[in-house]
XYZ file of C-alpha atoms in Angstrom:
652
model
C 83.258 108.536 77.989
C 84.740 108.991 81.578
C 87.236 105.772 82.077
C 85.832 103.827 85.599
C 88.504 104.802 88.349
C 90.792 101.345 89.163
C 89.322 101.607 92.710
C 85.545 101.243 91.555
C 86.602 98.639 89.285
C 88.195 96.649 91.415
C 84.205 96.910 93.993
C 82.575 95.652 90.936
C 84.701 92.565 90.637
C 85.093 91.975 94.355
C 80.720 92.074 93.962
C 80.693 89.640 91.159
C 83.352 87.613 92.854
C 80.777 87.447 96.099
C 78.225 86.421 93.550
C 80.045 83.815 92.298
C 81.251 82.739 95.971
C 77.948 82.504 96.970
C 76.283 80.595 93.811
C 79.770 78.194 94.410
C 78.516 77.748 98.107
C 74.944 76.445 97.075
C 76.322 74.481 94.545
C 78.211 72.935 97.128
C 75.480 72.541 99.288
C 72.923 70.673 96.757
C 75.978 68.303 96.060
C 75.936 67.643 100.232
C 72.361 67.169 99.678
C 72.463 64.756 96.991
C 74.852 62.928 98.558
C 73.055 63.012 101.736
C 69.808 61.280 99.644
C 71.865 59.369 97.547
C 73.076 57.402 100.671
C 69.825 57.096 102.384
C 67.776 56.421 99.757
C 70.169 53.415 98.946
C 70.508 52.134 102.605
C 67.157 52.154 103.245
C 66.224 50.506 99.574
C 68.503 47.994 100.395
C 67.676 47.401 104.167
C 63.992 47.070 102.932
C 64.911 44.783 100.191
C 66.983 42.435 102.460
C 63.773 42.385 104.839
C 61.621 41.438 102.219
C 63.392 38.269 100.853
C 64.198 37.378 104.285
C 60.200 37.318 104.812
C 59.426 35.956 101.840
C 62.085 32.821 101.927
C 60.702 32.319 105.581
C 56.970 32.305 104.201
C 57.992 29.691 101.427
C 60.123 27.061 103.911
C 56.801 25.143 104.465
C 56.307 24.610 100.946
C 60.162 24.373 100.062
C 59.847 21.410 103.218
C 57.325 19.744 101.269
C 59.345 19.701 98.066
C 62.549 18.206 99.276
C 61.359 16.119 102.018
C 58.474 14.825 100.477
C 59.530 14.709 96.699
C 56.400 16.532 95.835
C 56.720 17.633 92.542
C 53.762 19.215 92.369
C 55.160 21.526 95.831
C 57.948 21.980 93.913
C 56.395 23.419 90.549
C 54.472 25.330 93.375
C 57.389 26.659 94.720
C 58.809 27.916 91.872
C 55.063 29.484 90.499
C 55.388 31.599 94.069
C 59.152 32.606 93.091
C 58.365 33.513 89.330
C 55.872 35.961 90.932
C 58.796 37.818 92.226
C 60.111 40.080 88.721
C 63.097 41.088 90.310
C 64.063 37.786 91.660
C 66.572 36.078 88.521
C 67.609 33.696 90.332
C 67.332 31.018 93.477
C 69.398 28.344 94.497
C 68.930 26.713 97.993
C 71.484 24.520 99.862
C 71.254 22.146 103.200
C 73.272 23.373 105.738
C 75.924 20.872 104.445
C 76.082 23.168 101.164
C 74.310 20.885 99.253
C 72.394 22.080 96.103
C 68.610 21.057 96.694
C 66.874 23.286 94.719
C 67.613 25.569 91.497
C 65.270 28.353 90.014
C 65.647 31.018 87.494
C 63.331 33.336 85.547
C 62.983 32.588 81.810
C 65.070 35.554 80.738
C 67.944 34.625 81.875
C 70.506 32.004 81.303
C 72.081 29.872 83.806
C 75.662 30.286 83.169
C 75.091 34.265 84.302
C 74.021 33.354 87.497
C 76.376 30.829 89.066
C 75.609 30.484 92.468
C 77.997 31.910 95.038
C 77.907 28.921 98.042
C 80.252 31.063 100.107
C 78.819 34.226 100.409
C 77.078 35.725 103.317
C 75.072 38.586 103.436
C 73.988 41.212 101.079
C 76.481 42.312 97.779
C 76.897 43.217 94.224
C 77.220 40.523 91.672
C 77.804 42.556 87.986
C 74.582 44.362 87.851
C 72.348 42.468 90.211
C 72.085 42.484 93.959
C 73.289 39.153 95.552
C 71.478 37.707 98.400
C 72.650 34.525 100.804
C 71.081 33.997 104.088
C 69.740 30.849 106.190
C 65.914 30.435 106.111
C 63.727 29.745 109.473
C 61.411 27.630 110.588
C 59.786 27.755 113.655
C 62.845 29.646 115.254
C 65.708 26.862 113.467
C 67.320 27.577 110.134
C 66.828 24.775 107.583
C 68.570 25.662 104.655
C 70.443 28.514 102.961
C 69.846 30.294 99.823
C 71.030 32.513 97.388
C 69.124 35.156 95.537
C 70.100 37.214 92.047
C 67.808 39.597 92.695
C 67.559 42.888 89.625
C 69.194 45.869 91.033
C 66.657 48.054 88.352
C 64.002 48.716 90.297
C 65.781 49.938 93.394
C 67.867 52.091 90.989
C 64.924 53.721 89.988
C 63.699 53.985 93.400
C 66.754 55.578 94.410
C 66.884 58.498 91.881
C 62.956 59.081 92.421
C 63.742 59.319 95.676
C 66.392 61.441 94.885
C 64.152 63.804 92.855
C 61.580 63.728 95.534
C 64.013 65.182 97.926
C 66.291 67.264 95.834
C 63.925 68.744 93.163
C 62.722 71.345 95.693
C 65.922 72.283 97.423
C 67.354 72.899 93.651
C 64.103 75.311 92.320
C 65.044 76.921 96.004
C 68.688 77.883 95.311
C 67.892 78.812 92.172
C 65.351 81.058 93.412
C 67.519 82.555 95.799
C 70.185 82.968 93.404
C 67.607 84.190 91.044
C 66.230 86.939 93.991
C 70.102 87.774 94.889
C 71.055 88.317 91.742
C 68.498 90.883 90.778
C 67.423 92.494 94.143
C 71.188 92.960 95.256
C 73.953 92.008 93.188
C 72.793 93.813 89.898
C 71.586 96.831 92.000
C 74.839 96.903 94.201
C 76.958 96.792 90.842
C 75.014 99.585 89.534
C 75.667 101.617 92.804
C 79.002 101.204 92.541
C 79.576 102.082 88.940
C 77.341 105.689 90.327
C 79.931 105.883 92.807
C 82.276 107.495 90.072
C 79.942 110.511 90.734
C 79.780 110.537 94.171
C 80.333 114.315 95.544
C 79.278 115.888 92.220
C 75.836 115.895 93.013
C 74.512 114.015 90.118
C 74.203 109.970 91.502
C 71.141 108.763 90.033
C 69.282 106.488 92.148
C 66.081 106.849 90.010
C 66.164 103.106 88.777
C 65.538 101.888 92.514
C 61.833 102.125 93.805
C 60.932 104.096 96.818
C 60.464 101.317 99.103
C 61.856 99.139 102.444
C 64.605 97.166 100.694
C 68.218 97.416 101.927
C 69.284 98.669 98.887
C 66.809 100.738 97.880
C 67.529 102.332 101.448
C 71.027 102.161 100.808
C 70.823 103.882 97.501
C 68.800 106.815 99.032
C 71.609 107.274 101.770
C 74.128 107.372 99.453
C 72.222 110.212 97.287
C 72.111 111.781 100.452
C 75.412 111.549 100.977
C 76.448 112.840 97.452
C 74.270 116.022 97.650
C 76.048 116.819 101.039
C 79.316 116.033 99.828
C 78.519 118.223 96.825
C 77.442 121.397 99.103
C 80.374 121.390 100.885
C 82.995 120.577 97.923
C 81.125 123.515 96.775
C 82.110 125.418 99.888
C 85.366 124.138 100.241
C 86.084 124.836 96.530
C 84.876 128.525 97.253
C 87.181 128.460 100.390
C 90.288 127.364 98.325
C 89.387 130.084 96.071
C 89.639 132.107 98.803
C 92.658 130.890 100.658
C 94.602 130.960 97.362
C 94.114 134.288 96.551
C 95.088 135.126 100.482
C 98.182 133.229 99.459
C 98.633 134.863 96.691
C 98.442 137.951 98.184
C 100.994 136.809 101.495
C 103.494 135.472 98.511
C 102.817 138.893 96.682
C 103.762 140.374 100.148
C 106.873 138.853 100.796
C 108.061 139.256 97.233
C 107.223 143.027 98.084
C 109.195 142.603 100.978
C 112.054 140.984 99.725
C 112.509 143.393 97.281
C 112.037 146.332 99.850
C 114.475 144.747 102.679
C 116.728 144.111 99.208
C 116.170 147.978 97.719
C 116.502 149.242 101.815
C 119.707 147.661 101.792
C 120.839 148.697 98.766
C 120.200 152.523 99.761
C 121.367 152.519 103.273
C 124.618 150.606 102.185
C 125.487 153.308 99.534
C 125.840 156.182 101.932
C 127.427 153.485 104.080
C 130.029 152.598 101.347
C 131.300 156.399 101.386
C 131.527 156.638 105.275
C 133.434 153.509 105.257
C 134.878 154.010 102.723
C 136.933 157.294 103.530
C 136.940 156.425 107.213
C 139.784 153.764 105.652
C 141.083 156.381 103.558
C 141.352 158.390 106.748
C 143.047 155.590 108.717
C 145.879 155.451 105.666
C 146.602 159.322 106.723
C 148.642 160.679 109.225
C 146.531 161.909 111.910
C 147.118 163.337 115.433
C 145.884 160.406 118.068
C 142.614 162.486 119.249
C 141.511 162.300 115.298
C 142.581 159.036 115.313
C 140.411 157.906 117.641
C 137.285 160.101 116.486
C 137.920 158.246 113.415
C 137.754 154.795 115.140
C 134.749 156.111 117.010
C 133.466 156.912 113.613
C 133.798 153.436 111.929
C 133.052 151.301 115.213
C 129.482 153.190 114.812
C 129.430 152.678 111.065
C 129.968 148.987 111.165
C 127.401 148.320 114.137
C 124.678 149.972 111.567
C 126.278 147.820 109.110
C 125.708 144.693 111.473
C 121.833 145.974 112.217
C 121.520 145.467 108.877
C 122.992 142.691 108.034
C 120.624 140.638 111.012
C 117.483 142.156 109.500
C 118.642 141.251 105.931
C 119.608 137.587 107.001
C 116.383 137.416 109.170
C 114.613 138.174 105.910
C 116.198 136.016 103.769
C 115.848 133.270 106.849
C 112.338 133.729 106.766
C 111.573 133.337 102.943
C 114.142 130.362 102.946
C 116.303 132.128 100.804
C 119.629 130.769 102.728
C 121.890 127.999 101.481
C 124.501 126.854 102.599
C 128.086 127.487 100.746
C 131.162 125.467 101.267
C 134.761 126.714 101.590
C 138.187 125.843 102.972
C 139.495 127.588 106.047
C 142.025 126.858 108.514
C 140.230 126.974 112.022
C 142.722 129.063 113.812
C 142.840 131.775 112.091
C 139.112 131.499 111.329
C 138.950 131.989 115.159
C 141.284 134.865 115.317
C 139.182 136.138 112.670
C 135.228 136.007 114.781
C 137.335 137.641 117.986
C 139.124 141.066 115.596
C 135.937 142.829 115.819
C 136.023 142.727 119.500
C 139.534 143.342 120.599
C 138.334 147.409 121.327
C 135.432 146.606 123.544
C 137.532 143.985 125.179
C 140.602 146.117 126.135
C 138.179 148.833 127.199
C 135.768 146.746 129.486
C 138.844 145.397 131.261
C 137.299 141.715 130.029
C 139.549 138.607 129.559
C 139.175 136.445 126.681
C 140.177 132.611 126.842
C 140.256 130.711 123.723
C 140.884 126.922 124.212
C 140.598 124.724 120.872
C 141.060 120.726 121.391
C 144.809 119.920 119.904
C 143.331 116.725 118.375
C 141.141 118.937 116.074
C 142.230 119.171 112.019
C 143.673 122.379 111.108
C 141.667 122.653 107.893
C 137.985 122.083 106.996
C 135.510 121.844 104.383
C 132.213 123.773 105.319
C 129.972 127.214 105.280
C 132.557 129.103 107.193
C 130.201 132.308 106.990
C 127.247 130.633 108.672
C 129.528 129.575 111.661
C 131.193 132.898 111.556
C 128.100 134.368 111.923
C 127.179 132.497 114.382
C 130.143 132.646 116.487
C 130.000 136.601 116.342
C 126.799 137.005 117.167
C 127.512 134.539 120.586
C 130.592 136.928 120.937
C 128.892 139.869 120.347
C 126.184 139.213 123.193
C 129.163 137.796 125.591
C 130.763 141.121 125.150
C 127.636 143.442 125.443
C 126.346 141.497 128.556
C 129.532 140.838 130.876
C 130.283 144.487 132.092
C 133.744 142.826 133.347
C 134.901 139.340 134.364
C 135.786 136.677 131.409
C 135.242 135.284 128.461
C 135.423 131.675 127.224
C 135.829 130.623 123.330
C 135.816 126.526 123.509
C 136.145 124.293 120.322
C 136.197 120.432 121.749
C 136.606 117.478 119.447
C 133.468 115.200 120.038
C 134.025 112.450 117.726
C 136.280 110.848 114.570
C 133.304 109.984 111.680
C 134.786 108.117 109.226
C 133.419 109.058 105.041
C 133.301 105.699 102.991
C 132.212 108.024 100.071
C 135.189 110.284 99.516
C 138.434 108.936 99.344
C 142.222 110.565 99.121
C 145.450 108.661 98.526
C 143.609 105.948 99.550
C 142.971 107.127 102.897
C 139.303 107.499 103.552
C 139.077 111.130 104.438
C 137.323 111.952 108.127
C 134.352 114.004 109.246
C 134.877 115.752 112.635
C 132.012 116.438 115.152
C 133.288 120.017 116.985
C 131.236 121.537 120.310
C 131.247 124.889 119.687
C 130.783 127.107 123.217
C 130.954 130.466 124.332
C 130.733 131.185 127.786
C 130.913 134.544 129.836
C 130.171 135.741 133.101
C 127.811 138.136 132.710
C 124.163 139.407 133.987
C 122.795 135.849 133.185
C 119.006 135.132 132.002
C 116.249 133.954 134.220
C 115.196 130.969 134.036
C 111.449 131.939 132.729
C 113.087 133.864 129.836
C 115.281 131.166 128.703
C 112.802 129.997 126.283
C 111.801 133.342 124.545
C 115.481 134.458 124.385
C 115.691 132.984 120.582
C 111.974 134.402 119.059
C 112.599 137.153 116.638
C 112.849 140.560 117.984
C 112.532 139.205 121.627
C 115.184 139.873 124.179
C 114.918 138.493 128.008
C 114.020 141.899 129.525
C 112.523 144.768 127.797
C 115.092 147.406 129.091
C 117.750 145.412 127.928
C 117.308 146.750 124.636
C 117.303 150.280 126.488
C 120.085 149.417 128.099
C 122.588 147.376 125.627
C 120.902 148.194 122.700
C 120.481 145.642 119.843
C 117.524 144.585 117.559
C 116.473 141.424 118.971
C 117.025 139.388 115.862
C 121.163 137.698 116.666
C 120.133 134.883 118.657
C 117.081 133.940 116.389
C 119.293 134.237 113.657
C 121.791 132.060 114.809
C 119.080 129.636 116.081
C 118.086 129.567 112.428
C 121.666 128.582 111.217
C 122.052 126.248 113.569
C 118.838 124.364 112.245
C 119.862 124.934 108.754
C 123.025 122.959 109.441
C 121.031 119.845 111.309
C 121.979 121.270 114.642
C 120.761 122.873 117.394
C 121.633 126.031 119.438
C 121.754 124.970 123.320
C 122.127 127.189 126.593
C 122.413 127.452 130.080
C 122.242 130.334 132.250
C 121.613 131.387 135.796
C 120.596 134.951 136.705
C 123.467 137.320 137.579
C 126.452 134.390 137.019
C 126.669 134.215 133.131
C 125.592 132.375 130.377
C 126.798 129.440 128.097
C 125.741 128.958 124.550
C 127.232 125.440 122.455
C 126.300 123.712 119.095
C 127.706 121.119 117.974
C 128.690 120.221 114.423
C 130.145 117.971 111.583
C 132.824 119.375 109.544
C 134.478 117.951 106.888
C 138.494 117.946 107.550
C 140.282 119.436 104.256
C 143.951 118.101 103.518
C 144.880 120.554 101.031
C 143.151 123.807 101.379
C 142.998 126.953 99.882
C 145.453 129.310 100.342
C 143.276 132.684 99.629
C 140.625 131.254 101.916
C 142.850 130.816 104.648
C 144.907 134.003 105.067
C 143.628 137.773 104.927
C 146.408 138.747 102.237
C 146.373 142.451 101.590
C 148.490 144.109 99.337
C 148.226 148.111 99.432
C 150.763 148.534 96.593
C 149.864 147.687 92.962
C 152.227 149.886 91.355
C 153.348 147.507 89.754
C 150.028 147.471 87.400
C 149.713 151.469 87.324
C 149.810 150.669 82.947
C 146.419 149.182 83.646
C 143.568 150.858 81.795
C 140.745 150.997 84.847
C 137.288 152.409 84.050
C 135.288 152.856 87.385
C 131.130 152.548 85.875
C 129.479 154.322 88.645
C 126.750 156.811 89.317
C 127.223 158.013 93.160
C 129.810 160.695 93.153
C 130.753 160.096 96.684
C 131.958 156.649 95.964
C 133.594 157.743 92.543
C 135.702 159.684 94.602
C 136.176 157.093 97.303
C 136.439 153.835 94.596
C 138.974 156.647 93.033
C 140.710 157.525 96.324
C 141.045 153.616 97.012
C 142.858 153.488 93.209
C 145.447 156.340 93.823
C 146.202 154.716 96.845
C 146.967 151.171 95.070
C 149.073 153.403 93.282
C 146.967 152.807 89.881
C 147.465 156.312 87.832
C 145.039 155.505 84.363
C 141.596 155.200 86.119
C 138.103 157.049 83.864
C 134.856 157.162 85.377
C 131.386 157.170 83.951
C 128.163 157.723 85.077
C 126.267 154.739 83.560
C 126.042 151.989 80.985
C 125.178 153.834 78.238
C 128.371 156.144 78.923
C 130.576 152.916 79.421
C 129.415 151.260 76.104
C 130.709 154.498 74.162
C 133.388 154.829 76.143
C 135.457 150.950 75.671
C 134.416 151.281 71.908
C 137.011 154.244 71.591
C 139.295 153.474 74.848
C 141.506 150.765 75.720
C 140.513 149.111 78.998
C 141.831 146.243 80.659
C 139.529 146.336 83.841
C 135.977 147.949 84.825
C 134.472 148.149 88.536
C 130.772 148.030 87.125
C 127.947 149.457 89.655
C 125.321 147.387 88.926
C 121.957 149.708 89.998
C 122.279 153.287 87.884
C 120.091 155.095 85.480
C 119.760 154.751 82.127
C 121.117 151.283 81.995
C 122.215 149.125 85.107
C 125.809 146.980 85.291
C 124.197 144.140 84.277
C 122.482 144.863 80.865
C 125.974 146.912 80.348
C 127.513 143.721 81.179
C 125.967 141.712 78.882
C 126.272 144.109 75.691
C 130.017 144.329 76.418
C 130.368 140.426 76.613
C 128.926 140.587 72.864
C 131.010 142.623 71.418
C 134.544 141.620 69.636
C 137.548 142.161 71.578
C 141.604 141.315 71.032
C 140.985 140.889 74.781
C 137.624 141.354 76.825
C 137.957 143.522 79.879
C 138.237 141.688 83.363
C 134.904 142.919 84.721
C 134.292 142.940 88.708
C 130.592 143.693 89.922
C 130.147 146.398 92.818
C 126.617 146.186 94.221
C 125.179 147.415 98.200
C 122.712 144.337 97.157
C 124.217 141.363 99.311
C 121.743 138.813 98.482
C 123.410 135.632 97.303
C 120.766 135.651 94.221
C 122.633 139.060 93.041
C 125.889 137.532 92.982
C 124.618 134.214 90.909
C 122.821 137.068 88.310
C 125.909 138.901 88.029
C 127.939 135.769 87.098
C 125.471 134.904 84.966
C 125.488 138.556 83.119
C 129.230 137.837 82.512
C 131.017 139.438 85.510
C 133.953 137.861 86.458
C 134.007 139.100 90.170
C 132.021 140.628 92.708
C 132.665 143.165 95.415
C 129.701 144.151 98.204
C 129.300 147.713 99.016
C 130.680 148.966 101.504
C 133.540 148.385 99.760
C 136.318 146.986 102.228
C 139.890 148.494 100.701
C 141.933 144.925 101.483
C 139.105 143.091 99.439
C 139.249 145.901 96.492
C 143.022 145.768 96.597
C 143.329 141.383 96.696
C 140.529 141.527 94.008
C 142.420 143.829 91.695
C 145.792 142.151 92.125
C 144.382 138.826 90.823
C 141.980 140.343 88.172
C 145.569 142.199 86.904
C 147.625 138.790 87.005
C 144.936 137.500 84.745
C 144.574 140.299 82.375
C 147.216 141.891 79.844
C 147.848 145.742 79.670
C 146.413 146.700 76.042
C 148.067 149.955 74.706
C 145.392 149.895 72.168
C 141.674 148.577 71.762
C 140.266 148.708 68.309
C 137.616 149.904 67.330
C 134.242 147.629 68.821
C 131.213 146.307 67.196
C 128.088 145.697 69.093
């Protein structure tokens, strides 16, 4: 049996709780009443019995004259034959106006020591169960004497509560009536219509108990079936609409995941081809050329890494747009970070004649704890525009301290350890943006004027990009621009400062010999026979002399069980099995010493890294391989790794 929901539950109670409210209202009500007849009945009673003994003692002062004055005995026996006629009356006792006792009377079931008479009272009060009476008595206008009267208080009792019953009797069959009628006309019917309300919108509230007729709950009831059918119909519709939208979501997620995987898989393919250009466009720079070669070769990777950088935006726009972007935290040392955003446009610089002024606020940490990517990329993309859109002039870089936040939560030495909020701006004089374009300049694959892409070339995507970052870290990209004077972009930020950083983080270290380590046993797992010879080339330049290469997985797996090897650059896409599952049977297997294992992959998504990790990879290198990163890499994977002049035998 379906349990009542807590909200209907809590109707039916508030419903019998009006009930009861109401029933405790009438009850109240009759009380009022009987008090109300209780009171009069018993004022008037006693008004009316006051009158009458007044009357009657003024009606018997002839008589009672006759008695005293006269010593009539007979008047006297008279007197009291006209009293005994009086039931209620117990007792009489009349007084001169000296409060003298003349006269004494009382009835023949009662004794006189009961009724004492009470010379001092005036007026009308209570004497044990009897009503006690003393007044003067009249005649002719002039009071002659004073009595006192015991008069039974039985009769007016039962006066009173017939009275009472009179009055009440009807007003109680009434409320009982009404309670009666409320009871099972509303309450009982409004309970039930509550308890159907558990079935409201399903179609099935039955209202068949309630006749067909004008009653406010009978009307009630037929509205509310009313109401359930029509709630029914369109949970019906609503259900098939869900049904609907769902599956359209199903099909939009299906279509991202499609997408992801495509902008992942178009990476992958355009940055292979990319790795070999690259690639022996560094080996080329190593060689001794003549200085038009030279610069054909510059021309050659300048146009090589501004593919690579139209990639990389539609990638991170991508990965933007599905949310796949978190933030990662490093140490770096700001100035050379710097330095670092401005290398890639020293060339265009020098050639466009433009000057670039970098001014960073001397009361600004050296070190800091934060995503240094996302505010490189940021930075470069701001630089990168500066540079394409100021055909000469200058260029500002300006880092300003903003404020000193102090962290209660992380302490060192003692010290509490400070956040720093830093304005980052870039500022040029270039061609400027009007002032109606300002506001599309950061949609996706917008740019202020439609021949600017002509003109300057570019996808559209840096700004919205950066936008995006800037959001992602709580902040907000800002700018200012007026047609033909330049443009200034800012953000500001709150860094963590870092005390003791990292030293690899903080310097480009490159070493291009590793002689040193030419004993190492190097297998190179890769499929593409352009970048075997280019991962090769890059080797024999290190100076490394025992490098193999394989094809695939299934070649690499045969190949450590009979050869010693100390480290493998694993491809992780290639036929017959990929770098990963080769990964994973190699961690398996016994060794005096496992191989130091560093991942090469043209997929850059952060998801790729965390799987290769995860397969048992010890490092990871993106294609298109950069030779300092290869060589650093290396060095440290050697320093951690003994040469092995021998490798048993393996068992899977």
């Amino acid at each position: 049996m379906e349990e009542t929901p807590y909200c209907i539950k809590r109707q039916l109670k508030t419903q019998q709780g009006l009930f009861n409210k109401i029933t405790l209202m009438m009850s109240g009500v009759l009380i009022c009443v009987m008090l109300t007849a209780l009171t009069l009945s018993y004022y008037s009673n006693t008004q009316r019995l006051v009158k009458n003994v007044k009357v009657m003692m003024n009606a018997l002062a002839p008589v009672f004259i006759d008695t005293i004055v006269f010593q009539d005995t007979e008047s006297s026996l008279e007197f009291n034959r006209l009293i005994s006629q009086y039931k209620e009356i117990r007792s009489l006792s009349v007084y001169d106006l000296n409060n003298k006792l003349l006269h004494y009377y009382h009835s023949d079931n009662v004794r006189d020591v009961n009724l004492r008479p009470f010379l001092y009272i005036s007026g009308l009060s209570m004497y044990q169960r009897d009503y006690l009476l003393s007044y003067p008595a009249y005649f002719n206008g002039d009071p002659i004497f004073k009595y006192v009267v015991y008069y039974s208080a039985s009769n007016i009792i039962k006066t009173i509560v017939i009275q009472i019953l009179i009055y009440v009797l009807p007003f109680l069959f009434f409320i009982v009536f009404i309670l009666f009628y409320m009871y099972h006309k509303v309450t009982h019917p409004l309970n039930y219509l509550i308890s159907e309300l558990t079935k409201m919108g399903s179609g099935t509230l039955d209202i068949s108990v309630f006749k067909k007729d004008n009653s406010e709950v009978s009307l009630l009831a037929m509205e509310l079936s009313k109401v359930d059918n029509y709630i029914f119909h369109n949970e019906t519709k609503l259900q098939t609409l869900n049904e609907k939208l769902q599956q359209q979501t199903n099909q939009l997620n299906e279509a991202l995941r499609i997408k992801g995987n495509f902008m992942a898989n178009m990476s992958h393919e355009i940055r292979t081809p990319m790795n070999g250009v690259l690639g022996f466009v560094q080996c080329l720079e190593d060689r001794k050329l003549d200085k038009q070669s030279k610069q054909q070769v510059e021309y050659i990777k300048q146009s090589a890494n501004a593919l690579l950088i139209i990639i990389d935006e539609i990638l991170d726009y991508s990965k933007l747009e599905a949310g796949n972007v978190e933030l990662r935290f490093n140490h770096f040392h700001l100035e050379t970070f710097i330095h670092g955003c401005i290398a890639p446009f020293e060339h265009d610089l020098r050639e466009k004649n433009i000057q670039l002024e970098i001014d960073i606020d001397t009361k600004i940490a050296p070190y800091f704890d934060a995503d240094e990517g996302r505010i490189r990329q940021i930075l470069t993309n701001l630089l990168g525009n500066a540079v394409k859109f100021t055909p000469h002039g200058n260029i500002e870089l300006r880092i300003r301290l903003l404020d000193d936040i102090e962290s209660l939560s992380a302490m060192v030495h003692d010290q509490p350890r400070l956040h720093q909020r830093l304005c980052f701006s870039v500022k040029d004089s270039g061609i400027g943006i009007a002032p109606e374009s300002l506001n599309a300049i950061f949609d996706s694959y917008t740019q202020a004027d439609g021949s600017i892409s002509r003109q300057f070339g570019g996808t559209g995507l840096g700004l919205s990009i950066s936008n995006s970052l800037c959001q992602l870290m709580s902040t907000a990209l800002n700018v200012e621009s007026e047609l033909g004077k330049g443009t200034i972009f800012w953000f500001n930020v709150d860094l963590k400062c870092c005390d003791h950083p990292q030293a690899e983080s903080c310097n480009e270290y490159y070493n291009n010999d590793l002689s040193v380590y030419s004993d190492m046993n190097i297998l190179v797992v890769e499929d593409s026979k352009v970048n075997q010879q280019l991962i090769k080339a890059f080797l024999d330049s290190f100076g490394l002399l025992n490098i193999s290469i394989v094809n695939d997985g299934v070649l690499a797996l045969e190949y450590i069980q009979h050869h010693a090897v100390d480290v493998i650059l694993m491809d992780c896409q290639m036929p017959n099995m990929g770098g990963i599952e080769a990964t994973q049977r190699i961690r398996k297997m016994d060794f005096v010493q496992p191989p130091y294992i560093i991942a090469l992959t043209a997929n850059v998504l952060e998801q790729e890294k965390r799987h290769c990790i995860a397969a048992g990879m010890d490092d990871y290198i993106s294609k298109p391989i950069d030779k300092k990163t290869l060589s650093r890499i290396l060095e440290y994977a050697f320093l951690h790794t003994e040469p092995l002049p021998l490798l048993q035998k393996n068992q899977q």
